[in-house]
Short mmCIF file of C-alpha atoms in Angstrom, two decimals:
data_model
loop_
_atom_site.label_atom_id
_atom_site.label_comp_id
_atom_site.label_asym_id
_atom_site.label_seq_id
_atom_site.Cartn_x
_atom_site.Cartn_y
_atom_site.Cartn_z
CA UNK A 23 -0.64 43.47 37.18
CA UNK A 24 3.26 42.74 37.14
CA UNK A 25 3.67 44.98 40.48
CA UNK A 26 1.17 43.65 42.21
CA UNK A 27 3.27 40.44 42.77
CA UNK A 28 6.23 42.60 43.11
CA UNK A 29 8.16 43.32 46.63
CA UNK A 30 8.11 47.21 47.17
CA UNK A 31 9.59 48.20 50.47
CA UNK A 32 9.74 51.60 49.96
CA UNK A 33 6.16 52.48 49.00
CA UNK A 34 4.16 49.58 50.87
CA UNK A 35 2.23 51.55 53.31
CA UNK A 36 1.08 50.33 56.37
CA UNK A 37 3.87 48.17 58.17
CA UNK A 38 2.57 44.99 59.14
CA UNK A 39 4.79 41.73 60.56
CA UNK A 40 4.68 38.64 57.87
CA UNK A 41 2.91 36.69 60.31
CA UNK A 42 -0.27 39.00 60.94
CA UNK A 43 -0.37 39.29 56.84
CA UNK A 44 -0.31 35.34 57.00
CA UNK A 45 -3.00 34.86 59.85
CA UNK A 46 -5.20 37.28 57.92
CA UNK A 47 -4.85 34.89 53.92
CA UNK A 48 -5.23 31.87 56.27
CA UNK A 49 -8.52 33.44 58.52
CA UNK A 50 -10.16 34.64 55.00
CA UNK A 51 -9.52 31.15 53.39
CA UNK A 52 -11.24 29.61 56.12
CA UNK A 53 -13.88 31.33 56.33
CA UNK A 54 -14.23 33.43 52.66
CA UNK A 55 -13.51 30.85 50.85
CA UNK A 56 -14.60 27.67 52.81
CA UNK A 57 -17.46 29.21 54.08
CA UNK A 58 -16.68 28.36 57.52
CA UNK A 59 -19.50 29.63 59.69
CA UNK A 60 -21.81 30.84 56.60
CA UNK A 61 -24.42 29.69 58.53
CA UNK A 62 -24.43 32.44 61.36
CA UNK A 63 -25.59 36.01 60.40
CA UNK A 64 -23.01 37.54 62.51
CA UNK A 65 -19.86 36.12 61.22
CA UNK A 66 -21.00 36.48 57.47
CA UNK A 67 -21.06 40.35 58.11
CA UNK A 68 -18.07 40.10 59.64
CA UNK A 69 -15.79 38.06 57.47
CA UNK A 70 -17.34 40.83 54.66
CA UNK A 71 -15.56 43.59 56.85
CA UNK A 72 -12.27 41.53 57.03
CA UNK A 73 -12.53 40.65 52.99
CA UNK A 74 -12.63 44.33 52.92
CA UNK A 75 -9.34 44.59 54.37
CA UNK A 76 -7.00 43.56 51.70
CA UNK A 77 -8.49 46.16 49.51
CA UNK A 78 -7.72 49.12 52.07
CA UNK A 79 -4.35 47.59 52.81
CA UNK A 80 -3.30 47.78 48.96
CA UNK A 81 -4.76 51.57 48.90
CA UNK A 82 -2.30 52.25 51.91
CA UNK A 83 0.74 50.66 49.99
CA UNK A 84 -0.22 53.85 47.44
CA UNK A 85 -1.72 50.75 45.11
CA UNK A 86 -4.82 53.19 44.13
CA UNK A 87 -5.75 51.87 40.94
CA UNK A 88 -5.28 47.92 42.05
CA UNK A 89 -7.38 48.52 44.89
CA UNK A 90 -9.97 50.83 43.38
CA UNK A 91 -10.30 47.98 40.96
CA UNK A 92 -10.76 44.92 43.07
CA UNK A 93 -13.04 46.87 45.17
CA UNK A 94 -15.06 47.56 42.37
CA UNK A 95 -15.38 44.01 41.29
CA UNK A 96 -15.86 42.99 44.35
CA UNK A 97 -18.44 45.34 46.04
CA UNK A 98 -20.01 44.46 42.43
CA UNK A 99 -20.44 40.67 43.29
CA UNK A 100 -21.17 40.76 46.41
CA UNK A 101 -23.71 43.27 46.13
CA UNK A 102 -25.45 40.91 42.75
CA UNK A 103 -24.91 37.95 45.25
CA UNK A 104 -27.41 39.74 48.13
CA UNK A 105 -29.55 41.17 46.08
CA UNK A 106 -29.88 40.01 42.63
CA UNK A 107 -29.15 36.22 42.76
CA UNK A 108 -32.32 35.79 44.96
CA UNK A 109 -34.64 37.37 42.50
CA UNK A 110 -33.38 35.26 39.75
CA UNK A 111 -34.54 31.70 38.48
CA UNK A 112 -33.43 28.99 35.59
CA UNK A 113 -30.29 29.51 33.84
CA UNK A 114 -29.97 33.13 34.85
CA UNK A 115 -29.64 31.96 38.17
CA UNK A 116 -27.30 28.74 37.37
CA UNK A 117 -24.75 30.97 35.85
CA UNK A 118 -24.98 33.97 37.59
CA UNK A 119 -25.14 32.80 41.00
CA UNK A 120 -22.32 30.23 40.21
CA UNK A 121 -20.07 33.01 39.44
CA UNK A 122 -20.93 35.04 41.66
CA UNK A 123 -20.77 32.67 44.57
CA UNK A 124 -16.62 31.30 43.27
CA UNK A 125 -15.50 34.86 42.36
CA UNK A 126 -16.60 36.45 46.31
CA UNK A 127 -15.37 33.58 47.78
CA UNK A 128 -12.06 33.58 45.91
CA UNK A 129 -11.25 37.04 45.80
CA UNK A 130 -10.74 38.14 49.58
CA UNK A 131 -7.56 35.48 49.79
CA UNK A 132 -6.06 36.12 46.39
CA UNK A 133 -6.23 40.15 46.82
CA UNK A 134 -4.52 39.49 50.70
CA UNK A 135 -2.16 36.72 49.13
CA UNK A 136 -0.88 39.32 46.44
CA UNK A 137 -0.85 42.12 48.91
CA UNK A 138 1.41 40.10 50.82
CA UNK A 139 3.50 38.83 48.05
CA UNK A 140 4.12 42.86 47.01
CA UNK A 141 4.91 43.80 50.74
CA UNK A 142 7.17 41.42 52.40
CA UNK A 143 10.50 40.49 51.20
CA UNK A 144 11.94 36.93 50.84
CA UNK A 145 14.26 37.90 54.10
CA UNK A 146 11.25 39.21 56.20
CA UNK A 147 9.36 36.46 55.18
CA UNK A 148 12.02 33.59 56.31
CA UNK A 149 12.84 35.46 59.35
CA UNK A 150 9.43 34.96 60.19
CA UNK A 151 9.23 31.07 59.65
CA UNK A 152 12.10 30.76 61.66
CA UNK A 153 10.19 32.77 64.30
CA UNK A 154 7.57 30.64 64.12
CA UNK A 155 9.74 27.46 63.79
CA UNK A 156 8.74 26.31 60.46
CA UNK A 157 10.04 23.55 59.17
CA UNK A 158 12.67 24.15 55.98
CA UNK A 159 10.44 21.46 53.74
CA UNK A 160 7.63 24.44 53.75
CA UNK A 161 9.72 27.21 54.58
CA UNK A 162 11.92 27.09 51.27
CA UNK A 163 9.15 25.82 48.78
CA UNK A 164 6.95 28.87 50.09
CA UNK A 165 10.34 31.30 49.78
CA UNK A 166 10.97 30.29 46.32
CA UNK A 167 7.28 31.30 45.25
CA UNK A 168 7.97 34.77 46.66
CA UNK A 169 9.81 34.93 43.34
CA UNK A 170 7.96 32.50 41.33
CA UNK A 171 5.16 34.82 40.30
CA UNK A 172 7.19 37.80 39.66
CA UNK A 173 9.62 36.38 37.13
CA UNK A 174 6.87 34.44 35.09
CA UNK A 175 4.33 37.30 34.80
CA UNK A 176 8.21 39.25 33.68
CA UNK A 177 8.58 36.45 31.48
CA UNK A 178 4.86 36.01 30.20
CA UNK A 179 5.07 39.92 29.43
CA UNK A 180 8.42 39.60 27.39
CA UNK A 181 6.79 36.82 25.62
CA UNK A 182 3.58 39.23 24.74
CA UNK A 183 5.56 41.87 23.09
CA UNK A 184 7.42 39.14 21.24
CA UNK A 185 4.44 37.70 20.14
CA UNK A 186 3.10 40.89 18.80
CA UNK A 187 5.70 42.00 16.91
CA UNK A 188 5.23 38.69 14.86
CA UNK A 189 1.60 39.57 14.64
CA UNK A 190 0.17 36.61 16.82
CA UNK A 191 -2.42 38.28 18.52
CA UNK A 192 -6.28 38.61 18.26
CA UNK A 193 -7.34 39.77 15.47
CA UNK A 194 -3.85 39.67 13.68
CA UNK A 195 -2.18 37.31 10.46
CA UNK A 196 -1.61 34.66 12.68
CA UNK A 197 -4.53 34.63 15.40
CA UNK A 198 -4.35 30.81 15.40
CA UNK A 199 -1.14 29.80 16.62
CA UNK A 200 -1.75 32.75 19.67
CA UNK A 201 -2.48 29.28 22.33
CA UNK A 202 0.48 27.76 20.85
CA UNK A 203 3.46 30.04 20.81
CA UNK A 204 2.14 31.82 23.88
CA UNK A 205 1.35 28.74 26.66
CA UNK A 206 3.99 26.83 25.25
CA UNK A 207 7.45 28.97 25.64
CA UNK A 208 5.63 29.95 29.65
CA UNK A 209 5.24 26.55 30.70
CA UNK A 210 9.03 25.93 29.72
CA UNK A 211 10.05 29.01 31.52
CA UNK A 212 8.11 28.70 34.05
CA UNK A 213 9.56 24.99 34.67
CA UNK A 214 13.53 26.47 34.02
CA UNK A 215 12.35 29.57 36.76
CA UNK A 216 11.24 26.91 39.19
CA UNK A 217 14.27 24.60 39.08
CA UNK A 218 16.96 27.70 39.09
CA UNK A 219 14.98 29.72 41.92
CA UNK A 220 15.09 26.29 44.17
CA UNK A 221 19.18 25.85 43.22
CA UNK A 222 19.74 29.72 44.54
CA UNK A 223 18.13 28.89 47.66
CA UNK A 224 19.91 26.10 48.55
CA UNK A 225 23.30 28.17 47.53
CA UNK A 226 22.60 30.74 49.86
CA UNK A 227 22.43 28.00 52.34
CA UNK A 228 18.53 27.67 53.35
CA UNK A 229 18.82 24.23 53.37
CA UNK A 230 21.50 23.60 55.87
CA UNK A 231 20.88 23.04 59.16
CA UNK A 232 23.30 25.92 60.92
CA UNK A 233 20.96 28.52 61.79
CA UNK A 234 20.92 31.64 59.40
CA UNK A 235 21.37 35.28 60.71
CA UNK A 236 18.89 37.92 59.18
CA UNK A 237 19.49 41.68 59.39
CA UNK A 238 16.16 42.16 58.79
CA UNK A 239 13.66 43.63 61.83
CA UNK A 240 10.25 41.90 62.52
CA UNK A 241 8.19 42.45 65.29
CA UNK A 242 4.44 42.94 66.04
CA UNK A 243 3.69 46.72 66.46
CA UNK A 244 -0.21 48.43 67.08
CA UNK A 245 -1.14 47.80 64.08
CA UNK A 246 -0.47 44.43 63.91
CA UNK A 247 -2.25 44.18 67.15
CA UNK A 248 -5.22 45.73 65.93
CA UNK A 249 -5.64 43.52 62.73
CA UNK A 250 -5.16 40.35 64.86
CA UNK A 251 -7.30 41.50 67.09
CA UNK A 252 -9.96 41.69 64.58
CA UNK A 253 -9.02 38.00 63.10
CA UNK A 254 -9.34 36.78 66.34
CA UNK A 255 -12.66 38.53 66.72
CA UNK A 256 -13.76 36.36 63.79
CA UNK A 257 -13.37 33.30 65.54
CA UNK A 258 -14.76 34.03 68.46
CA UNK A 259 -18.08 35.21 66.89
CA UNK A 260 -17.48 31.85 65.09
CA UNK A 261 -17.19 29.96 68.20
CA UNK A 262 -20.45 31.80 69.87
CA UNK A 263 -23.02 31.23 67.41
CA UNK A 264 -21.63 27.40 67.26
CA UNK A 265 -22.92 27.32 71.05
CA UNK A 266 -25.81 29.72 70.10
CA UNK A 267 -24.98 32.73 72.36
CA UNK A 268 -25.20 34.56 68.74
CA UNK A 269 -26.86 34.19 65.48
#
């Protein structure tokens, strides 16, 4: 899943502005995984058709297999969730319906959040904070994890093959130092990543307060329009069956 957390601009499909992709991750938190207006038939069936989005989003990036495997999963759950969780009872339904309920919730966001990671560059992305008139405190912690993810699944791979050319793997020689000699050299790479990924930000000068030129073009288009259009839909419906005009 290395690319999926991987910028492509030249194969990423549908052009959307960083700040629709955003409004989306934060509209499906809210209400995927908060459960923000669970209670009102119309806006459960309608945050199902925006969790669906991510998925199609990925398949027009030309992500086929990534998309025609979260969809699975997810069409999966759901579908156990509706129909199988209510005809269950005991343990069955403990465990079942406990995954079920954390894995739907969850997986809406974290498909959109790694769309978004593997569409929008670390320039697009900072252009749009400054459009939006971020403050540098979150704009350069949430620019640096643009490349967080990348170079430590990079990393966690190189440390894989290393691994199992010394045999410490499942079901090899020496199976029981696999937790050790795998978590321990990521979490120290993962801490060295951090620290030098913050240090190159400041050097190219996100931290001053002159402000920075992009050559980089953002801008809302039609289809940006149309996907806000139906976030904003969500709310509404949200709004409306709070006063009781729907249900």
């Amino acid at each position: 899943m290395t690319g999926l957390f991987t910028a492509d601009i030249e194969n990423r499909g549908l052009i959307l502005d960083p700040r629709t992709k955003l409004s989306v991750m934060i509209t499906l938190v809210i209400f995927a995984l908060g459960g923000t207006g669970s209670e009102i038939k119309t806006v459960r069936y309608a945050v199902i058709a925006l969790s669906v989005l991510p998925i199609i989003l990925l398949l027009t990036s030309q992500q086929y297999k990534k998309a025609l495997f979260f969809g699975i999963i997810y069409v999966t759950l759901k579908s156990a969730e509706i129909f199988l969780v209510p005809t269950l009872t005991g343990a069955a339904l403990s465990v079942i319906g406990l995954c079920c309920l954390i894995f739907v919730r969850l997986m809406p966001g974290l498909i959109m959040g790694a769309y978004t990671l593997s569409s929008t560059t670390v320039s697009e992305f900072i252009a749009s904070m400054h459009r939006m008139h971020i403050p540098q405190q979150i704009t350069i912690p949430m620019s640096v994890m643009f490349r967080f993810f990348p170079t430590v699944l990079e990393e966690f791979s190189a440390i894989n093959t290393a691994m199992k050319m010394r045999d410490i793997r499942l079901g090899g020689k020496h199976a029981g130092k696999l937790f050790e000699y795998r978590l321990i050299p990521l979490m120290v790479c993962s801490v060295n990543i951090g620290s030098e990924l913050s240090a190159a930000a400041l050097t190219r000068g996100l931290g001053t307060s002159t402000r920075r030129t992009n050559i980089c073009r953002i801008g809302f288009h039609i289809q940006d329009v149309v996907i806000l259009l139906s976030v904003f839909i969500v709310y509404i419906l949200w709004v409306l069956g709070k006063v009781g005009l729907v249900i």
